[in-house]
mmCIF file of C-alpha atoms in Angstrom:
data_model
loop_
_atom_site.group_PDB
_atom_site.id
_atom_site.type_symbol
_atom_site.label_atom_id
_atom_site.label_comp_id
_atom_site.label_asym_id
_atom_site.label_seq_id
_atom_site.Cartn_x
_atom_site.Cartn_y
_atom_site.Cartn_z
ATOM 1 C CA UNK A 19 -3.895 17.168 21.216
ATOM 2 C CA UNK A 20 -5.840 14.838 19.486
ATOM 3 C CA UNK A 21 -4.809 13.110 16.180
ATOM 4 C CA UNK A 22 -6.411 13.871 12.957
ATOM 5 C CA UNK A 23 -7.563 10.645 11.330
ATOM 6 C CA UNK A 24 -9.550 11.843 8.891
ATOM 7 C CA UNK A 25 -8.530 10.312 5.423
ATOM 8 C CA UNK A 26 -6.266 12.378 2.754
ATOM 9 C CA UNK A 27 -6.014 12.571 -1.199
ATOM 10 C CA UNK A 28 -2.536 12.879 -2.342
ATOM 11 C CA UNK A 29 -0.750 15.627 -3.445
ATOM 12 C CA UNK A 30 1.565 16.225 -6.660
ATOM 13 C CA UNK A 31 5.094 16.466 -5.935
ATOM 14 C CA UNK A 32 6.694 16.574 -9.385
ATOM 15 C CA UNK A 33 6.274 15.430 -12.946
ATOM 16 C CA UNK A 34 5.508 16.598 -16.546
ATOM 17 C CA UNK A 35 4.007 15.125 -19.623
ATOM 18 C CA UNK A 36 5.547 11.570 -18.957
ATOM 19 C CA UNK A 37 3.650 11.248 -15.609
ATOM 20 C CA UNK A 38 3.717 12.491 -12.271
ATOM 21 C CA UNK A 39 4.977 11.270 -8.715
ATOM 22 C CA UNK A 40 2.193 12.306 -5.480
ATOM 23 C CA UNK A 41 2.610 12.126 -1.957
ATOM 24 C CA UNK A 42 0.496 12.131 1.483
ATOM 25 C CA UNK A 43 2.158 14.714 3.589
ATOM 26 C CA UNK A 44 2.751 13.901 7.603
ATOM 27 C CA UNK A 45 1.600 17.588 8.315
ATOM 28 C CA UNK A 46 -1.513 16.639 6.491
ATOM 29 C CA UNK A 47 -2.170 13.258 7.897
ATOM 30 C CA UNK A 48 -0.124 13.221 11.192
ATOM 31 C CA UNK A 49 -0.597 9.401 11.576
ATOM 32 C CA UNK A 50 1.909 8.820 8.803
ATOM 33 C CA UNK A 51 4.711 10.399 11.155
ATOM 34 C CA UNK A 52 3.224 8.841 13.980
ATOM 35 C CA UNK A 53 3.156 5.723 12.635
ATOM 36 C CA UNK A 54 6.319 6.064 10.484
ATOM 37 C CA UNK A 55 4.878 5.173 7.390
ATOM 38 C CA UNK A 56 5.430 6.678 3.939
ATOM 39 C CA UNK A 57 2.896 6.412 1.259
ATOM 40 C CA UNK A 58 3.284 7.928 -2.541
ATOM 41 C CA UNK A 59 1.367 7.381 -6.041
ATOM 42 C CA UNK A 60 3.421 7.043 -9.052
ATOM 43 C CA UNK A 61 1.438 8.045 -12.453
ATOM 44 C CA UNK A 62 3.136 7.304 -15.682
ATOM 45 C CA UNK A 63 1.216 8.357 -19.261
ATOM 46 C CA UNK A 64 2.414 6.297 -22.514
ATOM 47 C CA UNK A 65 6.172 6.467 -23.071
ATOM 48 C CA UNK A 66 6.345 7.581 -19.232
ATOM 49 C CA UNK A 67 9.695 6.535 -17.927
ATOM 50 C CA UNK A 68 10.394 6.634 -13.793
ATOM 51 C CA UNK A 69 13.962 7.151 -13.937
ATOM 52 C CA UNK A 70 16.473 4.572 -11.626
ATOM 53 C CA UNK A 71 15.964 5.439 -8.121
ATOM 54 C CA UNK A 72 16.433 3.635 -4.824
ATOM 55 C CA UNK A 73 14.759 5.041 -1.314
ATOM 56 C CA UNK A 74 15.124 5.239 2.363
ATOM 57 C CA UNK A 75 12.702 3.234 3.038
ATOM 58 C CA UNK A 76 11.232 -0.479 2.460
ATOM 59 C CA UNK A 77 8.259 -0.262 0.520
ATOM 60 C CA UNK A 78 5.472 -2.598 -0.720
ATOM 61 C CA UNK A 79 3.853 -1.751 -4.065
ATOM 62 C CA UNK A 80 0.319 -2.288 -5.341
ATOM 63 C CA UNK A 81 -0.831 -1.341 -8.915
ATOM 64 C CA UNK A 82 -3.589 0.453 -9.304
ATOM 65 C CA UNK A 83 -4.534 0.384 -12.999
ATOM 66 C CA UNK A 84 -2.642 -0.403 -16.225
ATOM 67 C CA UNK A 85 0.108 -2.305 -16.908
ATOM 68 C CA UNK A 86 3.874 -1.914 -17.569
ATOM 69 C CA UNK A 87 7.294 -2.734 -16.694
ATOM 70 C CA UNK A 88 9.260 -2.212 -13.624
ATOM 71 C CA UNK A 89 12.979 -2.855 -13.460
ATOM 72 C CA UNK A 90 13.859 -4.736 -10.107
ATOM 73 C CA UNK A 91 17.422 -4.522 -9.356
ATOM 74 C CA UNK A 92 18.218 -6.214 -5.217
ATOM 75 C CA UNK A 93 21.437 -5.626 -4.055
ATOM 76 C CA UNK A 94 24.280 -7.509 -5.670
ATOM 77 C CA UNK A 95 21.638 -9.361 -8.113
ATOM 78 C CA UNK A 96 20.961 -9.119 -11.490
ATOM 79 C CA UNK A 97 18.010 -6.834 -12.684
ATOM 80 C CA UNK A 98 14.867 -8.329 -13.082
ATOM 81 C CA UNK A 99 12.705 -6.708 -15.853
ATOM 82 C CA UNK A 100 8.907 -7.623 -14.575
ATOM 83 C CA UNK A 101 6.025 -7.469 -16.628
ATOM 84 C CA UNK A 102 3.299 -5.657 -14.115
ATOM 85 C CA UNK A 103 -0.509 -5.216 -14.252
ATOM 86 C CA UNK A 104 -3.387 -3.647 -12.541
ATOM 87 C CA UNK A 105 -3.838 -5.949 -8.765
ATOM 88 C CA UNK A 106 -0.331 -6.714 -8.609
ATOM 89 C CA UNK A 107 1.425 -6.788 -5.161
ATOM 90 C CA UNK A 108 5.338 -5.891 -5.281
ATOM 91 C CA UNK A 109 7.506 -6.185 -2.181
ATOM 92 C CA UNK A 110 10.265 -3.471 -2.263
ATOM 93 C CA UNK A 111 13.255 -4.242 0.820
ATOM 94 C CA UNK A 112 15.920 -1.897 1.235
ATOM 95 C CA UNK A 113 18.483 -1.023 -1.055
ATOM 96 C CA UNK A 114 16.452 -2.172 -4.455
ATOM 97 C CA UNK A 115 16.535 0.067 -7.347
ATOM 98 C CA UNK A 116 13.393 0.406 -9.730
ATOM 99 C CA UNK A 117 12.957 1.916 -12.664
ATOM 100 C CA UNK A 118 9.534 1.973 -14.275
ATOM 101 C CA UNK A 119 8.002 1.942 -17.790
ATOM 102 C CA UNK A 120 4.726 2.412 -19.454
ATOM 103 C CA UNK A 121 4.083 1.618 -22.897
ATOM 104 C CA UNK A 122 0.474 1.744 -23.443
ATOM 105 C CA UNK A 123 -2.022 4.125 -23.999
ATOM 106 C CA UNK A 124 -3.644 3.662 -20.395
ATOM 107 C CA UNK A 125 -2.031 5.190 -17.372
ATOM 108 C CA UNK A 126 -0.479 3.297 -15.192
ATOM 109 C CA UNK A 127 -0.554 3.800 -11.592
ATOM 110 C CA UNK A 128 1.310 2.208 -8.663
ATOM 111 C CA UNK A 129 0.524 2.471 -5.137
ATOM 112 C CA UNK A 130 3.551 2.542 -2.887
ATOM 113 C CA UNK A 131 3.428 2.093 1.199
ATOM 114 C CA UNK A 132 6.367 1.357 3.175
ATOM 115 C CA UNK A 133 8.302 1.668 6.926
ATOM 116 C CA UNK A 134 10.175 5.197 7.329
ATOM 117 C CA UNK A 135 11.368 4.811 11.037
ATOM 118 C CA UNK A 136 14.997 4.572 9.487
ATOM 119 C CA UNK A 137 14.145 7.110 6.948
ATOM 120 C CA UNK A 138 15.117 10.642 6.736
ATOM 121 C CA UNK A 139 11.849 12.098 7.398
ATOM 122 C CA UNK A 140 9.171 10.532 9.764
ATOM 123 C CA UNK A 141 6.380 9.577 7.331
ATOM 124 C CA UNK A 142 7.529 10.462 4.212
ATOM 125 C CA UNK A 143 9.811 8.791 1.109
ATOM 126 C CA UNK A 144 12.892 10.364 0.208
ATOM 127 C CA UNK A 145 14.266 8.743 -3.343
ATOM 128 C CA UNK A 146 17.931 9.110 -4.568
ATOM 129 C CA UNK A 147 17.982 9.242 -8.636
ATOM 130 C CA UNK A 148 20.699 7.637 -10.286
ATOM 131 C CA UNK A 149 20.249 9.870 -13.147
ATOM 132 C CA UNK A 150 18.573 13.135 -13.687
ATOM 133 C CA UNK A 151 18.737 16.961 -12.985
ATOM 134 C CA UNK A 152 18.355 16.024 -9.470
ATOM 135 C CA UNK A 153 20.393 12.888 -9.944
ATOM 136 C CA UNK A 154 23.590 10.964 -8.074
ATOM 137 C CA UNK A 155 25.519 12.708 -11.056
ATOM 138 C CA UNK A 156 25.185 15.846 -11.122
ATOM 139 C CA UNK A 157 26.516 16.164 -7.372
ATOM 140 C CA UNK A 158 30.124 15.167 -8.657
ATOM 141 C CA UNK A 159 32.387 17.126 -10.368
ATOM 142 C CA UNK A 160 33.301 16.050 -13.825
ATOM 143 C CA UNK A 161 36.855 14.724 -12.598
ATOM 144 C CA UNK A 162 35.267 12.369 -9.844
ATOM 145 C CA UNK A 163 32.813 10.920 -12.690
ATOM 146 C CA UNK A 164 35.957 10.343 -15.037
ATOM 147 C CA UNK A 165 38.115 8.588 -12.023
ATOM 148 C CA UNK A 166 35.084 6.876 -10.862
ATOM 149 C CA UNK A 167 34.004 5.263 -13.898
ATOM 150 C CA UNK A 168 37.503 5.446 -15.901
ATOM 151 C CA UNK A 169 35.736 7.772 -19.069
ATOM 152 C CA UNK A 170 37.238 10.554 -20.637
ATOM 153 C CA UNK A 171 35.932 14.758 -20.084
ATOM 154 C CA UNK A 172 33.475 14.264 -23.107
ATOM 155 C CA UNK A 173 31.664 11.250 -21.287
ATOM 156 C CA UNK A 174 31.544 12.341 -17.635
ATOM 157 C CA UNK A 175 29.973 15.844 -19.222
ATOM 158 C CA UNK A 176 27.359 13.551 -21.047
ATOM 159 C CA UNK A 177 26.899 11.453 -18.039
ATOM 160 C CA UNK A 178 26.243 14.330 -15.781
ATOM 161 C CA UNK A 179 24.612 17.034 -18.111
ATOM 162 C CA UNK A 180 22.701 15.420 -20.903
ATOM 163 C CA UNK A 181 19.704 13.964 -18.445
ATOM 164 C CA UNK A 182 17.789 17.317 -18.030
ATOM 165 C CA UNK A 183 14.331 15.708 -16.852
ATOM 166 C CA UNK A 184 13.631 15.332 -12.943
ATOM 167 C CA UNK A 185 12.429 11.925 -11.543
ATOM 168 C CA UNK A 186 10.144 10.927 -14.956
ATOM 169 C CA UNK A 187 10.753 11.590 -18.294
ATOM 170 C CA UNK A 188 8.669 10.835 -21.432
ATOM 171 C CA UNK A 189 10.619 8.861 -24.118
ATOM 172 C CA UNK A 190 10.382 9.201 -27.667
ATOM 173 C CA UNK A 191 7.759 6.363 -28.918
ATOM 174 C CA UNK A 192 10.733 4.706 -31.092
ATOM 175 C CA UNK A 193 12.869 4.328 -27.935
ATOM 176 C CA UNK A 194 13.514 0.212 -27.165
ATOM 177 C CA UNK A 195 13.373 -0.540 -23.703
ATOM 178 C CA UNK A 196 13.824 -4.366 -22.229
ATOM 179 C CA UNK A 197 11.194 -6.697 -22.757
ATOM 180 C CA UNK A 198 10.150 -8.434 -19.306
ATOM 181 C CA UNK A 199 11.024 -11.789 -19.056
ATOM 182 C CA UNK A 200 8.885 -14.115 -17.386
ATOM 183 C CA UNK A 201 10.744 -15.946 -14.992
ATOM 184 C CA UNK A 202 11.614 -12.685 -13.702
ATOM 185 C CA UNK A 203 8.337 -12.328 -12.304
ATOM 186 C CA UNK A 204 8.634 -14.999 -9.994
ATOM 187 C CA UNK A 205 8.410 -14.173 -6.708
ATOM 188 C CA UNK A 206 8.660 -10.649 -7.164
ATOM 189 C CA UNK A 207 5.125 -10.145 -7.822
ATOM 190 C CA UNK A 208 1.627 -11.736 -6.906
ATOM 191 C CA UNK A 209 -1.654 -10.646 -8.667
ATOM 192 C CA UNK A 210 -4.576 -9.850 -5.903
ATOM 193 C CA UNK A 211 -7.088 -10.126 -8.307
ATOM 194 C CA UNK A 212 -5.780 -13.500 -9.510
ATOM 195 C CA UNK A 213 -4.714 -15.174 -6.072
ATOM 196 C CA UNK A 214 -6.563 -17.471 -4.430
ATOM 197 C CA UNK A 215 -8.692 -16.161 -1.973
ATOM 198 C CA UNK A 216 -7.902 -16.568 1.736
ATOM 199 C CA UNK A 217 -11.119 -15.610 2.694
ATOM 200 C CA UNK A 218 -14.737 -15.721 1.180
ATOM 201 C CA UNK A 219 -18.019 -15.142 1.984
ATOM 202 C CA UNK A 220 -20.876 -15.102 -0.274
ATOM 203 C CA UNK A 221 -22.721 -12.340 -1.195
ATOM 204 C CA UNK A 222 -20.292 -9.885 1.844
ATOM 205 C CA UNK A 223 -16.608 -10.208 0.589
ATOM 206 C CA UNK A 224 -13.294 -11.572 0.202
ATOM 207 C CA UNK A 225 -9.606 -10.834 1.141
ATOM 208 C CA UNK A 226 -6.368 -12.103 -0.323
ATOM 209 C CA UNK A 227 -2.990 -11.535 1.990
ATOM 210 C CA UNK A 228 0.343 -10.988 0.965
ATOM 211 C CA UNK A 229 2.888 -12.601 3.721
ATOM 212 C CA UNK A 230 5.813 -14.648 3.577
ATOM 213 C CA UNK A 231 3.976 -18.020 2.349
ATOM 214 C CA UNK A 232 2.968 -16.247 -1.317
ATOM 215 C CA UNK A 233 5.421 -13.292 -1.624
ATOM 216 C CA UNK A 234 9.117 -14.108 0.149
ATOM 217 C CA UNK A 235 10.268 -11.004 -0.285
ATOM 218 C CA UNK A 236 7.654 -9.311 2.215
ATOM 219 C CA UNK A 237 9.579 -10.875 5.224
ATOM 220 C CA UNK A 238 12.900 -8.549 4.210
ATOM 221 C CA UNK A 239 10.310 -5.610 3.718
ATOM 222 C CA UNK A 240 8.870 -6.284 7.042
ATOM 223 C CA UNK A 241 5.598 -5.370 6.094
ATOM 224 C CA UNK A 242 2.175 -7.715 5.434
ATOM 225 C CA UNK A 243 -0.433 -6.394 3.251
ATOM 226 C CA UNK A 244 -4.084 -7.166 1.994
ATOM 227 C CA UNK A 245 -6.419 -6.786 -0.744
ATOM 228 C CA UNK A 246 -10.522 -6.499 0.484
ATOM 229 C CA UNK A 247 -13.220 -6.651 -1.656
ATOM 230 C CA UNK A 248 -16.743 -5.940 0.129
ATOM 231 C CA UNK A 249 -19.540 -6.615 -1.984
ATOM 232 C CA UNK A 250 -22.258 -3.799 -1.972
ATOM 233 C CA UNK A 251 -23.989 -2.706 1.337
ATOM 234 C CA UNK A 252 -22.175 -5.404 3.341
ATOM 235 C CA UNK A 253 -20.246 -5.066 6.172
ATOM 236 C CA UNK A 254 -16.909 -5.480 7.688
ATOM 237 C CA UNK A 255 -16.720 -6.934 11.133
ATOM 238 C CA UNK A 256 -15.280 -4.472 13.716
ATOM 239 C CA UNK A 257 -11.743 -5.679 14.366
ATOM 240 C CA UNK A 258 -8.468 -4.621 16.072
ATOM 241 C CA UNK A 259 -4.739 -5.895 15.143
ATOM 242 C CA UNK A 260 -4.157 -7.745 18.489
ATOM 243 C CA UNK A 261 -0.081 -8.081 17.637
ATOM 244 C CA UNK A 262 0.743 -4.009 18.061
ATOM 245 C CA UNK A 263 0.638 -3.811 14.514
ATOM 246 C CA UNK A 264 -0.477 -0.355 12.610
ATOM 247 C CA UNK A 265 -3.189 -0.517 9.419
ATOM 248 C CA UNK A 266 -2.578 2.156 6.416
ATOM 249 C CA UNK A 267 -5.505 1.406 4.187
ATOM 250 C CA UNK A 268 -5.495 2.675 0.573
ATOM 251 C CA UNK A 269 -9.272 2.977 -0.736
ATOM 252 C CA UNK A 270 -9.378 1.386 -4.421
ATOM 253 C CA UNK A 271 -12.428 1.090 -5.545
ATOM 254 C CA UNK A 272 -16.156 2.287 -4.222
ATOM 255 C CA UNK A 273 -17.070 4.100 -1.168
ATOM 256 C CA UNK A 274 -18.301 3.251 2.220
ATOM 257 C CA UNK A 275 -19.374 4.477 5.660
ATOM 258 C CA UNK A 276 -16.374 4.121 8.214
ATOM 259 C CA UNK A 277 -15.898 4.008 12.283
ATOM 260 C CA UNK A 278 -13.098 4.190 14.438
ATOM 261 C CA UNK A 279 -13.619 3.474 18.258
ATOM 262 C CA UNK A 280 -10.477 4.056 20.660
ATOM 263 C CA UNK A 281 -9.498 4.493 24.101
ATOM 264 C CA UNK A 282 -12.517 5.111 26.513
ATOM 265 C CA UNK A 283 -14.963 3.464 24.008
ATOM 266 C CA UNK A 284 -14.669 7.090 21.785
ATOM 267 C CA UNK A 285 -15.829 7.129 18.565
ATOM 268 C CA UNK A 286 -12.871 9.270 17.282
ATOM 269 C CA UNK A 287 -13.722 8.443 13.947
ATOM 270 C CA UNK A 288 -17.292 8.677 11.418
ATOM 271 C CA UNK A 289 -16.939 9.782 7.928
ATOM 272 C CA UNK A 290 -17.438 8.331 4.330
ATOM 273 C CA UNK A 291 -14.126 6.782 2.582
ATOM 274 C CA UNK A 292 -14.022 6.847 -1.069
ATOM 275 C CA UNK A 293 -11.613 5.530 -4.064
ATOM 276 C CA UNK A 294 -8.277 7.304 -3.450
ATOM 277 C CA UNK A 295 -8.346 8.459 0.453
ATOM 278 C CA UNK A 296 -5.972 7.222 2.343
ATOM 279 C CA UNK A 297 -6.300 6.682 6.269
ATOM 280 C CA UNK A 298 -4.277 5.166 9.205
ATOM 281 C CA UNK A 299 -5.897 3.227 12.155
ATOM 282 C CA UNK A 300 -3.656 3.483 15.723
ATOM 283 C CA UNK A 301 -2.564 0.499 17.335
ATOM 284 C CA UNK A 302 -5.330 -1.652 18.660
ATOM 285 C CA UNK A 303 -7.964 0.598 17.759
ATOM 286 C CA UNK A 304 -11.052 -1.183 16.245
ATOM 287 C CA UNK A 305 -13.035 -0.348 12.801
ATOM 288 C CA UNK A 306 -15.327 -1.173 11.303
ATOM 289 C CA UNK A 307 -16.446 -0.449 7.731
ATOM 290 C CA UNK A 308 -20.251 -0.878 5.942
ATOM 291 C CA UNK A 309 -20.083 -0.390 1.628
ATOM 292 C CA UNK A 310 -22.128 1.799 -0.463
ATOM 293 C CA UNK A 311 -24.354 -0.091 -2.797
ATOM 294 C CA UNK A 312 -21.348 -0.264 -5.565
ATOM 295 C CA UNK A 313 -19.409 -1.941 -3.241
ATOM 296 C CA UNK A 314 -15.749 -1.047 -1.638
ATOM 297 C CA UNK A 315 -12.410 -2.242 -1.798
ATOM 298 C CA UNK A 316 -9.375 -1.561 -0.319
ATOM 299 C CA UNK A 317 -5.573 -2.283 -0.008
ATOM 300 C CA UNK A 318 -3.811 -2.453 3.336
ATOM 301 C CA UNK A 319 -0.402 -2.118 4.882
ATOM 302 C CA UNK A 320 0.208 -4.102 8.200
ATOM 303 C CA UNK A 321 3.396 -3.147 10.387
ATOM 304 C CA UNK A 322 3.829 -6.949 10.375
ATOM 305 C CA UNK A 323 4.884 -9.625 7.678
ATOM 306 C CA UNK A 324 2.374 -11.921 9.335
ATOM 307 C CA UNK A 325 -0.095 -10.066 11.205
ATOM 308 C CA UNK A 326 -2.704 -11.115 13.751
ATOM 309 C CA UNK A 327 -6.253 -9.679 14.392
ATOM 310 C CA UNK A 328 -9.136 -9.993 16.362
ATOM 311 C CA UNK A 329 -12.896 -9.847 15.234
ATOM 312 C CA UNK A 330 -15.426 -8.711 17.584
ATOM 313 C CA UNK A 331 -18.590 -9.727 15.536
ATOM 314 C CA UNK A 332 -18.868 -13.205 13.170
ATOM 315 C CA UNK A 333 -18.621 -16.773 14.176
ATOM 316 C CA UNK A 334 -14.974 -16.289 14.849
ATOM 317 C CA UNK A 335 -15.704 -13.248 17.610
ATOM 318 C CA UNK A 336 -14.179 -12.696 20.678
ATOM 319 C CA UNK A 337 -17.639 -12.476 21.996
ATOM 320 C CA UNK A 338 -17.835 -16.390 21.257
ATOM 321 C CA UNK A 339 -15.302 -17.773 23.442
ATOM 322 C CA UNK A 340 -16.270 -15.812 27.007
ATOM 323 C CA UNK A 341 -18.268 -17.592 29.131
ATOM 324 C CA UNK A 342 -22.358 -16.842 28.971
ATOM 325 C CA UNK A 343 -22.229 -15.881 32.669
ATOM 326 C CA UNK A 344 -19.219 -13.530 31.995
ATOM 327 C CA UNK A 345 -21.327 -11.945 29.395
ATOM 328 C CA UNK A 346 -24.405 -11.614 31.407
ATOM 329 C CA UNK A 347 -22.487 -9.758 34.037
ATOM 330 C CA UNK A 348 -20.253 -7.276 31.559
ATOM 331 C CA UNK A 349 -23.637 -6.641 29.643
ATOM 332 C CA UNK A 350 -25.321 -6.481 32.893
ATOM 333 C CA UNK A 351 -28.428 -8.354 30.708
ATOM 334 C CA UNK A 352 -30.487 -11.529 31.844
ATOM 335 C CA UNK A 353 -29.783 -14.770 30.424
ATOM 336 C CA UNK A 354 -32.104 -14.616 27.559
ATOM 337 C CA UNK A 355 -30.286 -11.763 26.193
ATOM 338 C CA UNK A 356 -27.113 -12.764 26.686
ATOM 339 C CA UNK A 357 -28.323 -16.415 24.679
ATOM 340 C CA UNK A 358 -30.042 -13.854 21.617
ATOM 341 C CA UNK A 359 -26.997 -12.183 21.420
ATOM 342 C CA UNK A 360 -24.435 -15.238 21.303
ATOM 343 C CA UNK A 361 -27.222 -17.253 19.030
ATOM 344 C CA UNK A 362 -26.499 -14.686 16.081
ATOM 345 C CA UNK A 363 -23.911 -14.742 13.526
ATOM 346 C CA UNK A 364 -22.840 -18.358 13.604
ATOM 347 C CA UNK A 365 -22.183 -19.083 10.245
ATOM 348 C CA UNK A 366 -20.695 -15.515 8.780
ATOM 349 C CA UNK A 367 -17.046 -14.521 9.531
ATOM 350 C CA UNK A 368 -15.353 -11.272 9.285
ATOM 351 C CA UNK A 369 -18.203 -9.818 6.566
ATOM 352 C CA UNK A 370 -21.708 -9.635 6.759
ATOM 353 C CA UNK A 371 -23.936 -9.926 3.948
ATOM 354 C CA UNK A 372 -26.687 -6.877 3.595
ATOM 355 C CA UNK A 373 -29.790 -7.361 5.776
ATOM 356 C CA UNK A 374 -32.871 -8.595 3.940
ATOM 357 C CA UNK A 375 -35.013 -6.293 2.555
#
């Protein structure tokens, strides 16, 4: 049976007036299960508070819009209270406990993508809440809570039953939450919209990579990530991951055409991608995108912390390294055609500006 590679939108799992949590389902996007990848989105309204939780999967978080505060507690470490804003990438290793809060009028939206190979369900995150109607306290009896936390009956019952919210709650405006500390942000988040560009092609596009060099925690997560911005009508070179990594892509902004070519030279996907779409390119499959006039931006995770890609067109394209005689024989074309082919794209790497009008 052929895998369905078509892009999909997230569907709401839970939430109320404080915000919502949505996820992509492996039943609708089978490549999630196939690749052991999870993807979800947290949206918080003003005064929305995502209750403390931990997950069965390591993840990379990316702030899609808004600003807020994240509480991050690494195993056997003190709480980091981190100011977060649009464009931030955050690595969340196994065992990390997080909470999220939005005090602004603008909705805070955070994307999560990660590895579910050690999780309870392939292609799906399972969160374990510390508090709330589905929190761990509700599963223990009063006597266990009393004994474990050395409290009286009344306190134990309050810990178990007072918070009736599930996952996300809306706090009163007068509730005081911890203020973020500038030092806590160091090493915890990298703003992809402000970071130095790893690749920048004039009138075509640019890339910022999240790797162990600029965000060391990425190594513990075992994933790399990048933010790619393609100018209007520009093209991203056909390419593939040459170290067997999967590429999971979320369309952040804009729209464009996408083609994927797989085994036996078969075009396995040709579609229009739009903001909010999630898609997965299988290992070694070749993918290329052309932006619509308004441009196209996407955030991807790659299932290795320092990925290696081979591009098939452009100044760094693999064709440039192959002998002219071999290309002539392989394409079954005369020398003149091979020379014309080789003479093109000598300056443009990875991204190609729109053709002249």
